[in-house]
XYZ file of C-alpha atoms in Angstrom:
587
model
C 0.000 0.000 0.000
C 2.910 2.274 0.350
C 4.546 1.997 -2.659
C 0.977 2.318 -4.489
C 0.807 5.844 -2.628
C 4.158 6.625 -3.506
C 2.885 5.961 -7.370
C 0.047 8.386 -7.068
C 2.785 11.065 -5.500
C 4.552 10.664 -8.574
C 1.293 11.010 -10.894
C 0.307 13.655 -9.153
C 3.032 15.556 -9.372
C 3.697 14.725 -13.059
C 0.445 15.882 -14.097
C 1.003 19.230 -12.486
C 4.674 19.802 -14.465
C 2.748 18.372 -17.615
C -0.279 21.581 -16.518
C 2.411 24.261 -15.919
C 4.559 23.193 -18.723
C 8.143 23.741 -16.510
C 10.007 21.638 -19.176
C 9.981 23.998 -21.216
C 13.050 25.720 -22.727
C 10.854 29.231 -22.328
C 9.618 28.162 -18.447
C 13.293 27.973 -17.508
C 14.471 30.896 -19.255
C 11.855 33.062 -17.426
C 13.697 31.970 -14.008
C 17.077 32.845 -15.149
C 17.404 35.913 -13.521
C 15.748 34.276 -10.121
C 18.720 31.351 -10.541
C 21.108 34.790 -11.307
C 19.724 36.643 -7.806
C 19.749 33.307 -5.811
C 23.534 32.644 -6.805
C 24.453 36.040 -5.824
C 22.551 36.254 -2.189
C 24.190 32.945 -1.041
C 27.113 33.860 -3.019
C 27.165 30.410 -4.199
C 29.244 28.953 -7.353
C 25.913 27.166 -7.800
C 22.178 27.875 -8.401
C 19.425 25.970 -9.961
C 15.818 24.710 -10.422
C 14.977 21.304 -10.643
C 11.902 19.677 -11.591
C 11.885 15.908 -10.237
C 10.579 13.762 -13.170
C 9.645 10.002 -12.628
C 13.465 7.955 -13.533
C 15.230 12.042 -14.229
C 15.848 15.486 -12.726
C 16.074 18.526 -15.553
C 18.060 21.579 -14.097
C 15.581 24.084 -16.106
C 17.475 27.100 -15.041
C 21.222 27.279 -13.363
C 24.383 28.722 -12.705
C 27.601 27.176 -12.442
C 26.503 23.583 -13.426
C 27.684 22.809 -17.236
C 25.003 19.632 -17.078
C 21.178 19.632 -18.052
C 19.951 17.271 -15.433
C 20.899 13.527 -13.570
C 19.285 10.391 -12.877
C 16.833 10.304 -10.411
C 19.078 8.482 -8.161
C 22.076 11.191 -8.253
C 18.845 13.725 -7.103
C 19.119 15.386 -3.808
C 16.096 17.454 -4.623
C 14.230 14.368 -4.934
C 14.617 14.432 -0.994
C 13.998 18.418 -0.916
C 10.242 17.896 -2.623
C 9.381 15.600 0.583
C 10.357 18.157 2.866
C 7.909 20.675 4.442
C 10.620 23.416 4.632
C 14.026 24.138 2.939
C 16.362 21.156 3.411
C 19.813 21.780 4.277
C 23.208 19.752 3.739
C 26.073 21.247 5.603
C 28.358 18.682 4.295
C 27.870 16.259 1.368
C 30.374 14.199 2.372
C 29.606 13.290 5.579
C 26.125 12.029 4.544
C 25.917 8.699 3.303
C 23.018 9.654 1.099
C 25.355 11.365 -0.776
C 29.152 10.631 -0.432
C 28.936 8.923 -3.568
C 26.928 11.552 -6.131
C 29.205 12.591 -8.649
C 28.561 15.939 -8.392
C 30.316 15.415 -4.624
C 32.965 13.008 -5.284
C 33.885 14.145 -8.975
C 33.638 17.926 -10.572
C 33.161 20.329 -9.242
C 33.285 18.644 -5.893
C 30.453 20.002 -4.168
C 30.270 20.038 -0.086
C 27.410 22.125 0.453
C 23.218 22.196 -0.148
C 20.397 24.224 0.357
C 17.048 23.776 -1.354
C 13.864 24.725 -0.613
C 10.729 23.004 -2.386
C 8.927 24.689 -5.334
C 4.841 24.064 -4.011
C 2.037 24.483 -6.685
C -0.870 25.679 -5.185
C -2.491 22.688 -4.885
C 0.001 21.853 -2.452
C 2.063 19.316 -4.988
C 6.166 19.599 -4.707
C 7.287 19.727 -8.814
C 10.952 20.240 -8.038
C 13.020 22.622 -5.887
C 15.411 25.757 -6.187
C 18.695 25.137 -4.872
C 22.455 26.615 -4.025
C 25.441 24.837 -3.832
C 29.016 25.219 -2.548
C 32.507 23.812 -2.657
C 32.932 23.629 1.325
C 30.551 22.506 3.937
C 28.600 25.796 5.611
C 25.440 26.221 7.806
C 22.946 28.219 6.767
C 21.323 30.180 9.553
C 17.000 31.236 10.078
C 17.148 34.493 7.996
C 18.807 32.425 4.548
C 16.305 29.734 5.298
C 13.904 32.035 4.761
C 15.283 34.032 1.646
C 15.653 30.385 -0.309
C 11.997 30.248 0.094
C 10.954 33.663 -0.398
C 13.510 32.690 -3.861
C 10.992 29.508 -4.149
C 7.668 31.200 -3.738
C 8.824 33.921 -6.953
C 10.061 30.837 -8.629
C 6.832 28.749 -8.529
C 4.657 32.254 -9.251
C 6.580 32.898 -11.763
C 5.986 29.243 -13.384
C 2.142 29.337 -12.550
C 2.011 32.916 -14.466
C 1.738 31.104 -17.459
C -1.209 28.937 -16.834
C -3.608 32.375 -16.683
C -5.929 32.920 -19.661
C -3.629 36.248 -20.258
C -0.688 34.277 -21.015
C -1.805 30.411 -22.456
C -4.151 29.979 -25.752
C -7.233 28.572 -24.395
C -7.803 26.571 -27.784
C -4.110 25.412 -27.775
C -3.111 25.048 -24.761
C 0.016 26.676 -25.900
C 1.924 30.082 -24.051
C 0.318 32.628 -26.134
C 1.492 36.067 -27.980
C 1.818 38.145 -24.284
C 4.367 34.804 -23.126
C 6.534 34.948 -25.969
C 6.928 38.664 -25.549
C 7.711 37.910 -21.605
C 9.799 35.048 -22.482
C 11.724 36.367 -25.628
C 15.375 37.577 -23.382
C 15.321 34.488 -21.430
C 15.258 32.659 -25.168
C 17.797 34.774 -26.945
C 20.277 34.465 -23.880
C 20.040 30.843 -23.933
C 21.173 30.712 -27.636
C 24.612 29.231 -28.186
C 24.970 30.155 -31.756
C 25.255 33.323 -33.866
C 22.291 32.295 -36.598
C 19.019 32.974 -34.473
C 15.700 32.477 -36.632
C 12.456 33.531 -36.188
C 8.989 31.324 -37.694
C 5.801 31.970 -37.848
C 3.709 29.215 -39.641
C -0.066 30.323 -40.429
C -2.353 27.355 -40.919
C -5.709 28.376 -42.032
C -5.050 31.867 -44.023
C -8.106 34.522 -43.318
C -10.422 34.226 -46.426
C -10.542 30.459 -45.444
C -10.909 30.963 -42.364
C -14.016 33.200 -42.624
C -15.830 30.539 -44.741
C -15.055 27.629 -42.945
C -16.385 29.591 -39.583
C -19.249 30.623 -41.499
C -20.219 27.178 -42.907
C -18.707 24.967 -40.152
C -18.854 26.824 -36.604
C -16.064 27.327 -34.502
C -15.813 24.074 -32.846
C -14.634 22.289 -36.019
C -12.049 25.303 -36.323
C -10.748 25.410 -32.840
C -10.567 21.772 -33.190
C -8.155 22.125 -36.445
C -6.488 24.632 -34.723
C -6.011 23.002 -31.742
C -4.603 19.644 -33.522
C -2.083 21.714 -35.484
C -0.836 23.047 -32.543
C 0.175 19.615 -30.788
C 1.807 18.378 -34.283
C 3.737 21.769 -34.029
C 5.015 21.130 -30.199
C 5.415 17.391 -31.421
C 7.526 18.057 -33.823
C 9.264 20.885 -32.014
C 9.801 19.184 -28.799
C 13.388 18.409 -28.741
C 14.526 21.744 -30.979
C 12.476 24.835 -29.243
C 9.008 26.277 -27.578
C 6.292 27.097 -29.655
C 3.776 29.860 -29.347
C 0.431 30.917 -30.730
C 1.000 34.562 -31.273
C -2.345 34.778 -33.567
C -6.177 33.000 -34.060
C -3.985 30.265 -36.656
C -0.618 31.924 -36.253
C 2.441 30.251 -34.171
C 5.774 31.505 -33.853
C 9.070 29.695 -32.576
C 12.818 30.811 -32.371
C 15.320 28.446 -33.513
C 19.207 28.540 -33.274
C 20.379 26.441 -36.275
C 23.812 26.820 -38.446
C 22.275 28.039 -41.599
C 19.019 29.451 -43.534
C 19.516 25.901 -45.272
C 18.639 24.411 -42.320
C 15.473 26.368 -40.868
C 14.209 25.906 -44.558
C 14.170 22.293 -44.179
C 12.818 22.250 -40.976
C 9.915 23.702 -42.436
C 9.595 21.412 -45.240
C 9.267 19.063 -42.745
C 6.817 21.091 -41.139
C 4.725 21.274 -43.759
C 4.503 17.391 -43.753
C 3.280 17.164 -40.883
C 1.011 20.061 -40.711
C -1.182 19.491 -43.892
C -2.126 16.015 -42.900
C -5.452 15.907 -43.019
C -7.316 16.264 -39.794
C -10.955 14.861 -38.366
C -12.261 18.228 -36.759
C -15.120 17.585 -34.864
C -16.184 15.194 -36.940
C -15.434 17.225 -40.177
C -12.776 16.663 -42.189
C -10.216 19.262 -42.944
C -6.590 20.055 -44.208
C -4.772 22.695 -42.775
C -2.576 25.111 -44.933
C 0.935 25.902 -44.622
C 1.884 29.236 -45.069
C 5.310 30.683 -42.992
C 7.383 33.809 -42.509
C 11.329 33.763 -41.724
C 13.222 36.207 -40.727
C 16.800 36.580 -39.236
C 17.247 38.865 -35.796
C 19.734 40.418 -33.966
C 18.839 40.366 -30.154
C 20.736 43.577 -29.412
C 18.480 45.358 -32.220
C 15.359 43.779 -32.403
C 12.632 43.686 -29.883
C 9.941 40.639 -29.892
C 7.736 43.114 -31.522
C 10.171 43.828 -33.759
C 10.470 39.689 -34.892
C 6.680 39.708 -34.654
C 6.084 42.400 -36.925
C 8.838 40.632 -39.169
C 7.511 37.655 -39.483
C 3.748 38.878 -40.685
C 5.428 40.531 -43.266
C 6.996 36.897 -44.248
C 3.956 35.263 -43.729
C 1.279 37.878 -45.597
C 4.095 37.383 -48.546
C 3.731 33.737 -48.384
C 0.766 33.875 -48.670
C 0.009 36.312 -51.424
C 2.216 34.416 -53.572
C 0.406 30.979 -52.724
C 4.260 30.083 -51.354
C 4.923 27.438 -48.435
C 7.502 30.309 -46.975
C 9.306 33.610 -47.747
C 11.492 35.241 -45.841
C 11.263 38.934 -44.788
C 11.856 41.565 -47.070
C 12.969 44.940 -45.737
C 11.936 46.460 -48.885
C 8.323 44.714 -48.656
C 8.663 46.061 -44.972
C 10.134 49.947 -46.008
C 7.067 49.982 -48.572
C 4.257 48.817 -45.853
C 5.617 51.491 -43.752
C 5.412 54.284 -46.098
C 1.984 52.869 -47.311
C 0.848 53.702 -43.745
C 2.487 56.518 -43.144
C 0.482 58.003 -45.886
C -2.494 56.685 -44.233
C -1.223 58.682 -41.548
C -0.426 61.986 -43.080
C -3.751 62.218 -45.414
C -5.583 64.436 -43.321
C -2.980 66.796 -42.347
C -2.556 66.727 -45.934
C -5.425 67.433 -47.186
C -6.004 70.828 -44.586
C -2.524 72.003 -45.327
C -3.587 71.945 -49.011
C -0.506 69.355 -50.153
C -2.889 67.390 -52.672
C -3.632 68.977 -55.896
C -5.417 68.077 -59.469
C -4.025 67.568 -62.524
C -6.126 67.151 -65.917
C -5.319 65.484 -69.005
C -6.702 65.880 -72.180
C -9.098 63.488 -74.362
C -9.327 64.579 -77.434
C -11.571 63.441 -80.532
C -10.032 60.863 -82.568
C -10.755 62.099 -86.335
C -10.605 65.744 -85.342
C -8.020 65.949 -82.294
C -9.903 68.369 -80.886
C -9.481 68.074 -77.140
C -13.551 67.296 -75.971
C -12.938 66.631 -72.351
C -10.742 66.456 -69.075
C -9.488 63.810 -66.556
C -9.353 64.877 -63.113
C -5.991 63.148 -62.132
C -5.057 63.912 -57.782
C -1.427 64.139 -56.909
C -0.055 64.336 -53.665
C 3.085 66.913 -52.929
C 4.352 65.179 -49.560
C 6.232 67.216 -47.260
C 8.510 64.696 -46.291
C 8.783 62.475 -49.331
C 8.075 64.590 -52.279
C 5.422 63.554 -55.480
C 3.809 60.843 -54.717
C 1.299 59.461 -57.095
C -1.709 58.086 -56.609
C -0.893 54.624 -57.979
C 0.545 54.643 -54.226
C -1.895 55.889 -52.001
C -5.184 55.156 -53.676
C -5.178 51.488 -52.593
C -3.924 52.813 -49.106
C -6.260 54.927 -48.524
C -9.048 52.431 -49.997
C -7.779 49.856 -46.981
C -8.540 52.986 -44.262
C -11.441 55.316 -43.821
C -9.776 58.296 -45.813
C -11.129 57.281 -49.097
C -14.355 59.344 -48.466
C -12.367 62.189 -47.191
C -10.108 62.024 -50.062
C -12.534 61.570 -53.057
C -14.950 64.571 -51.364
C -11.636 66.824 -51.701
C -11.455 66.044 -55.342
C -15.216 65.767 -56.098
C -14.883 69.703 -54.167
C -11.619 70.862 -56.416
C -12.890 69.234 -59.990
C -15.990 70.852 -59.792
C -14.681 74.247 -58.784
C -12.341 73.844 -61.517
C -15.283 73.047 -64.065
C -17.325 76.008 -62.530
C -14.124 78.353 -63.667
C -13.511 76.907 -67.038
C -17.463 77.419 -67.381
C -17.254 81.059 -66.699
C -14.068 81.399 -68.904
C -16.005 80.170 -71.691
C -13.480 76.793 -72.061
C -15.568 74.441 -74.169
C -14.888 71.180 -71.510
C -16.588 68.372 -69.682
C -14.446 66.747 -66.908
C -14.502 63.336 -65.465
C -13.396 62.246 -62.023
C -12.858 58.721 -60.227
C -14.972 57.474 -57.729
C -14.475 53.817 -55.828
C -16.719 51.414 -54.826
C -16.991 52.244 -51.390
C -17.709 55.856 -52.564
C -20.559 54.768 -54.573
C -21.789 52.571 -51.988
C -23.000 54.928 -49.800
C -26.582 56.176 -49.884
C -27.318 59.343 -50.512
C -24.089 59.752 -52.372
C -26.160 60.480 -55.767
C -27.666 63.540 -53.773
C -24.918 64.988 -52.615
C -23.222 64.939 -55.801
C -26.152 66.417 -57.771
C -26.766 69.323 -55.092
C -22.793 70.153 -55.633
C -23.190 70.386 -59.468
C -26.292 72.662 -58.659
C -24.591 74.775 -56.211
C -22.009 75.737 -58.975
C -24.713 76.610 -61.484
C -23.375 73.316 -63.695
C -25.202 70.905 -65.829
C -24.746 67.694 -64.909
C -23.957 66.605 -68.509
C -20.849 68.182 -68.334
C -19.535 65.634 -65.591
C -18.619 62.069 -66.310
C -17.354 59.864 -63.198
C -15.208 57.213 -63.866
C -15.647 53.668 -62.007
C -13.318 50.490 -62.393
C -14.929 47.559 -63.193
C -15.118 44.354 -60.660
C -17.388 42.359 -58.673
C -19.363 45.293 -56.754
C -20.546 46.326 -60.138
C -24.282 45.013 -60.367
C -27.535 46.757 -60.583
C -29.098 45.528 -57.536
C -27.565 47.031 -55.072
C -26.485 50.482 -53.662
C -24.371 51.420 -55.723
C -26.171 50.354 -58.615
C -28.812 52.734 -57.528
C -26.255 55.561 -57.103
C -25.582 55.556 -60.238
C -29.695 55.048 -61.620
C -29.912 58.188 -59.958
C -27.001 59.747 -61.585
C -27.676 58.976 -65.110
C -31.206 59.580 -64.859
C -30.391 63.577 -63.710
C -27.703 64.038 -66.553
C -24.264 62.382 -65.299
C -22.320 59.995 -67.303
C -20.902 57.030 -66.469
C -17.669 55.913 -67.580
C -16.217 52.116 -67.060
C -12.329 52.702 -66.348
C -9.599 50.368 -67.256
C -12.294 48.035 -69.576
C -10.465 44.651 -70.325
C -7.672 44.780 -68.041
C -9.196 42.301 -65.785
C -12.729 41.349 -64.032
C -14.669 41.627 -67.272
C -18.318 41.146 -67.279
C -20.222 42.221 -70.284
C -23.381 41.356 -68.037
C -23.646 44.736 -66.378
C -22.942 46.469 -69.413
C -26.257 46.443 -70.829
C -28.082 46.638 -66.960
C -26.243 49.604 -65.564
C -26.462 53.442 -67.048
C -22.951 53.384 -68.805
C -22.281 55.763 -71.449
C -18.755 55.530 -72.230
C -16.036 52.653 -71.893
C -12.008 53.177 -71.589
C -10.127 50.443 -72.807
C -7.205 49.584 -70.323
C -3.701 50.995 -71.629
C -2.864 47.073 -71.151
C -4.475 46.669 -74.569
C -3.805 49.762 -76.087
C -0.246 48.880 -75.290
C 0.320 46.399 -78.100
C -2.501 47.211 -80.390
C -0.257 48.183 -83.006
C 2.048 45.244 -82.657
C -0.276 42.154 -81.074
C -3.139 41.020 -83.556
C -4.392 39.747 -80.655
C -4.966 43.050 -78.798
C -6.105 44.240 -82.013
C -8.863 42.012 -82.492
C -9.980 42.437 -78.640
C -10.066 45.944 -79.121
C -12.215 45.613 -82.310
C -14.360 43.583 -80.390
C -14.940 46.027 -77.351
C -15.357 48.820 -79.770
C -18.037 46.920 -81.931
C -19.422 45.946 -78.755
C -19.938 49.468 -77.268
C -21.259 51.406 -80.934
C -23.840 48.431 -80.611
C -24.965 49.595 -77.055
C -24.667 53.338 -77.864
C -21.532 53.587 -75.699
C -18.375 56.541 -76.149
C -15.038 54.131 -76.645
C -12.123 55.933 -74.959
C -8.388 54.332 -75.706
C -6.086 55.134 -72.357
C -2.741 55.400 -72.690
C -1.936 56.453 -76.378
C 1.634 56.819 -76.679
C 2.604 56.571 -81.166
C 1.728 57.182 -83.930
C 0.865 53.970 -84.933
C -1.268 52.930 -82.086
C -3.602 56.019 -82.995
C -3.567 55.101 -86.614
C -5.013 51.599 -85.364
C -7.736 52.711 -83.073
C -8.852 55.196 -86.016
C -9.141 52.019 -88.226
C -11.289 50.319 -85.786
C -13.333 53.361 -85.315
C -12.782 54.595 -81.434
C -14.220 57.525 -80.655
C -11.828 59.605 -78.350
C -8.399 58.881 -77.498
C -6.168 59.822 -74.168
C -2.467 59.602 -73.579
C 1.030 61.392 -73.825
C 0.770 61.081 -77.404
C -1.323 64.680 -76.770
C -0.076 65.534 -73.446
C 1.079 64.977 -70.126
C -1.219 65.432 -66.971
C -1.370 68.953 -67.131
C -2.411 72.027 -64.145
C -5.899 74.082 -65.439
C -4.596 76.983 -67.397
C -2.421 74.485 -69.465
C -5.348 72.289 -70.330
C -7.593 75.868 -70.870
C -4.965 77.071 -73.235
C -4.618 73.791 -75.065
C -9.095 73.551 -75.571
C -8.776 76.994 -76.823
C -10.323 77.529 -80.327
């Protein structure tokens, strides 16, 4: 009966190290600086936890000790963990329990111990933290007490981890706030100079979103939850592994070359896309990761973090099993946002300005109308087009600031070439999330009318793609538009999403072939016979054909053959500012 208690001691406690997760590399390295302080109070050669496994003790954390762990019968904590209080050895050699450890006969020779128990709070003993010297010594009441003030910290610190804030409650795994807590113990431990940073996604976002929609998020976590434990699995003897994000985990490793972290995740992949029963549901998790070297003494474990979605969001826009970081990917994010960030200051400090080129009539060249084209004169970073900040400002809430500033300055500009007697209509872009707004149509018209203009004389431009149908809001924007005057242009026809559907549903009056076709018109019978067919298409629906980006001779002697109607392009002129374009319309 005994012995059969002595087995459930040893389950018990097991289960609690297996809980708290103490073996670790991360658990140790977060008690480093505790093994440090302990070493220096006792001014002892030797400091370290040790967790008492079932046949092994692992020193997690130590000073002074050039070994990992012993066998459970070379373990004098194994005797500490049965004591109520801190146990104390004055001299190693006079005990016969340990005359013979080899840490007492052989190197270093130890004479002294002191350890005092590290207690869960269910009252289990997992191991104890210790100090060690090369002569015997007593320790009086007061150290006594400091070891286990040392031991309490120790076993708090350890327990830390198992709170919601700091483990994955679908993994089980330390989570993003850990690995920031944990990252100087890690880099300290490293031996080598080649420290790597991973971050393996495993069920990218637009999955993700239609599998929770159509499954739940049991089946998910489930996934989730499985790829985690292959992860650790196959992780177990090389590093820690976190989950920094919903299917996102992140691990350092210290290995010789980028060779060799690249084949670690080919094997990673292996195991990771297996497929997987999810509650009850079949599924095959993805393999996408980001790579990235570090320096410790420069970058902070936001700094890898950040890193490594840049990796990852590359993987897996390129449909790639990894990339590594790329600073210039990185340096163009950055400046992406810090547009974002410098829009609105922009915009009241009057840095944005229009520009308007020219379409002119193919058989005449007379110039007939003007594109609206915004440019951006940054303080900081000088031109910037809007090729670049367009789709920023689209991912933010400034589009609807933005486009309102240029809907504001076109019109004004229209109102003035009105009054000068300048013979021009002027189109302007709008985006989908500017034409999805109701009441947009309204607004527009009342502008026109507050400037005394006819809404004939605007044309907005819209790019083709997936929002473009006639049920919905912005189909009924633009109902609303035609119906008072306002023509509708489709932008960048061919150069993509190309649905002839909407063409004879929505109010369209004109269509602008993409400068992707009128590239090679005059070289590519190819692009020659799709531009015929758009243009046939269009003079069968009543539509304007506009060619974008004219830039010979020859590619305007084509589109005149196949009968377009305006043309647009440096061929007639740059972008050009208002009194330019005035002087150029003049009779």
């Amino acid at each position: 009966m005994p012995q059969l208690s002595e087995e459930l001691k040893v389950q018990e406690r097991m289960t609690v190290v297996g809980a708290l997760q103490v073996l670790d590399a991360a658990a140790g390295a977060s008690l480093d600086r505790i093994t440090r302080l302990a070493a220096f109070a006792f001014d002892a050669p030797v400091a370290f936890v040790s967790i008492v496994g079932v046949d092994t003790q692992r020193f997690i954390s130590r000073v002074g000790l050039e070994i990992t762990g012993t066998d459970i019968r070379s373990s004098i904590c194994s005797y500490t963990i049965t004591s109520p209080d801190v146990m104390v050895v004055e001299d190693l050699g006079a005990d016969p329990r340990f005359v013979e450890n080899a840490l007492v006969c052989g190197p270093p020779h130890l004479r002294f111990y002191a350890g005092a128990p590290l207690i869960a709070k269910n009252g289990v003993a997992i191991g104890a933290i210790c100090v060690m010297g090369t002569a015997p010594r007593e320790l009086d009441q007061q150290d006594r007490q400091h070891l286990k003030t040392l031991a309490a910290m120790a076993m708090g610190q350890l327990e830390l981890r198992r709170l919601s804030g700091r483990q994955d409650p679908v993994s089980g795994l330390p989570n993003r706030h850990q690995f920031h807590i944990d990252y100087d113990g890690l880099v300290a431990r490293a031996t080598g100079n080649c420290l790597h940073a991973v971050m393996v996604d495993v069920l990218d976002v637009p999955r993700l979103d239609e599998a929770g929609q159509a499954l739940g998020l049991p089946p998910l976590e489930a996934m989730i939850h499985r790829s985690g434990v292959r992860l650790r699995v196959a992780l177990e003897d090389i590093t820690d592994i976190y989950h920094v994000g919903v299917s996102r985990f992140a691990f350092l490793v210290d290995l010789p070359s980028p060779g060799d972290v690249e084949a670690l995740l080919l094997e990673l992949k292996q195991r990771i896309t297996r497929p997987v029963m999810a509650a009850a549901v079949p599924m095959s998790p993805q393999f996408h990761a980001g790579i990235c070297a570090f320096d410790p003494a420069a970058d902070s474990s936001n700094d890898v973090l950040r890193k490594l979605l840049v990796g990852v969001q590359a993987a897996i826009s390129s449909r790639r099993d990894f990339c590594w970081y790329s600073e210039r990917r990185d340096e163009l994010l950055r400046r992406g946002y810090r547009l974002a960030a410098d829009a609105e200051r922009g915009l009241r400090r009057e840095e944005f300005y229009l520009l308007f080129q020219p379409r002119v009539d193919t058989l005449s060249g007379a110039v007939v109308s003007a594109e609206a084209l915004i440019r951006w004169n940054h303080p900081r970073l000088g031109p910037v087009g809007p090729a670049e900040f367009i789709p920023v400002f689209e991912r933010t809430a400034l589009m609807p600031a933005v486009s309102g500033w240029v809907v504001d300055a076109a019109l004004d500009q229209l109102a003035l070439w009105q009054r000068d007697g300048v013979p021009l209509g002027m189109s302007i872009n709008l985006t989908a999330s500017d034409l999805s707004t109701d009441g947009m149509a309204e607004r527009l018209l009342q502008k026109l009318a507050a400037r005394d203009l006819r809404p004939s004389l605007l044309e907005i431009e819209i790019t083709e793609g997936e929002w473009l149908r006639a049920n919905t809001v912005a189909g009924d924007q633009l109902a609303r538009l035609a119906a008072a005057g306002v023509r509708v242009a489709i932008d960048d026809f061919g150069s993509g999403y190309s649905n002839f559907g909407y063409l004879s549903r929505l109010p369209i009056s004109t269509i602008k072939m993409d400068k992707s076709l009128v590239d090679h018109v005059a070289d590519d019978p190819g692009a020659r016979l799709k531009a015929k067919a758009i243009i046939e298409l269009a003079r069968g629906l009543g539509y304007t054909t506009v060619a974008e980006g004219v830039e010979s001779l020859e590619q305007r002697q084509v589109l005149t053959e196949l009968g377009c109607d305006q043309l647009q392009g440096y061929l007639f002129a740059a972008p050009l500012a208002a009194h330019e374009l005035a002087a150029m319309a003049a009779p």
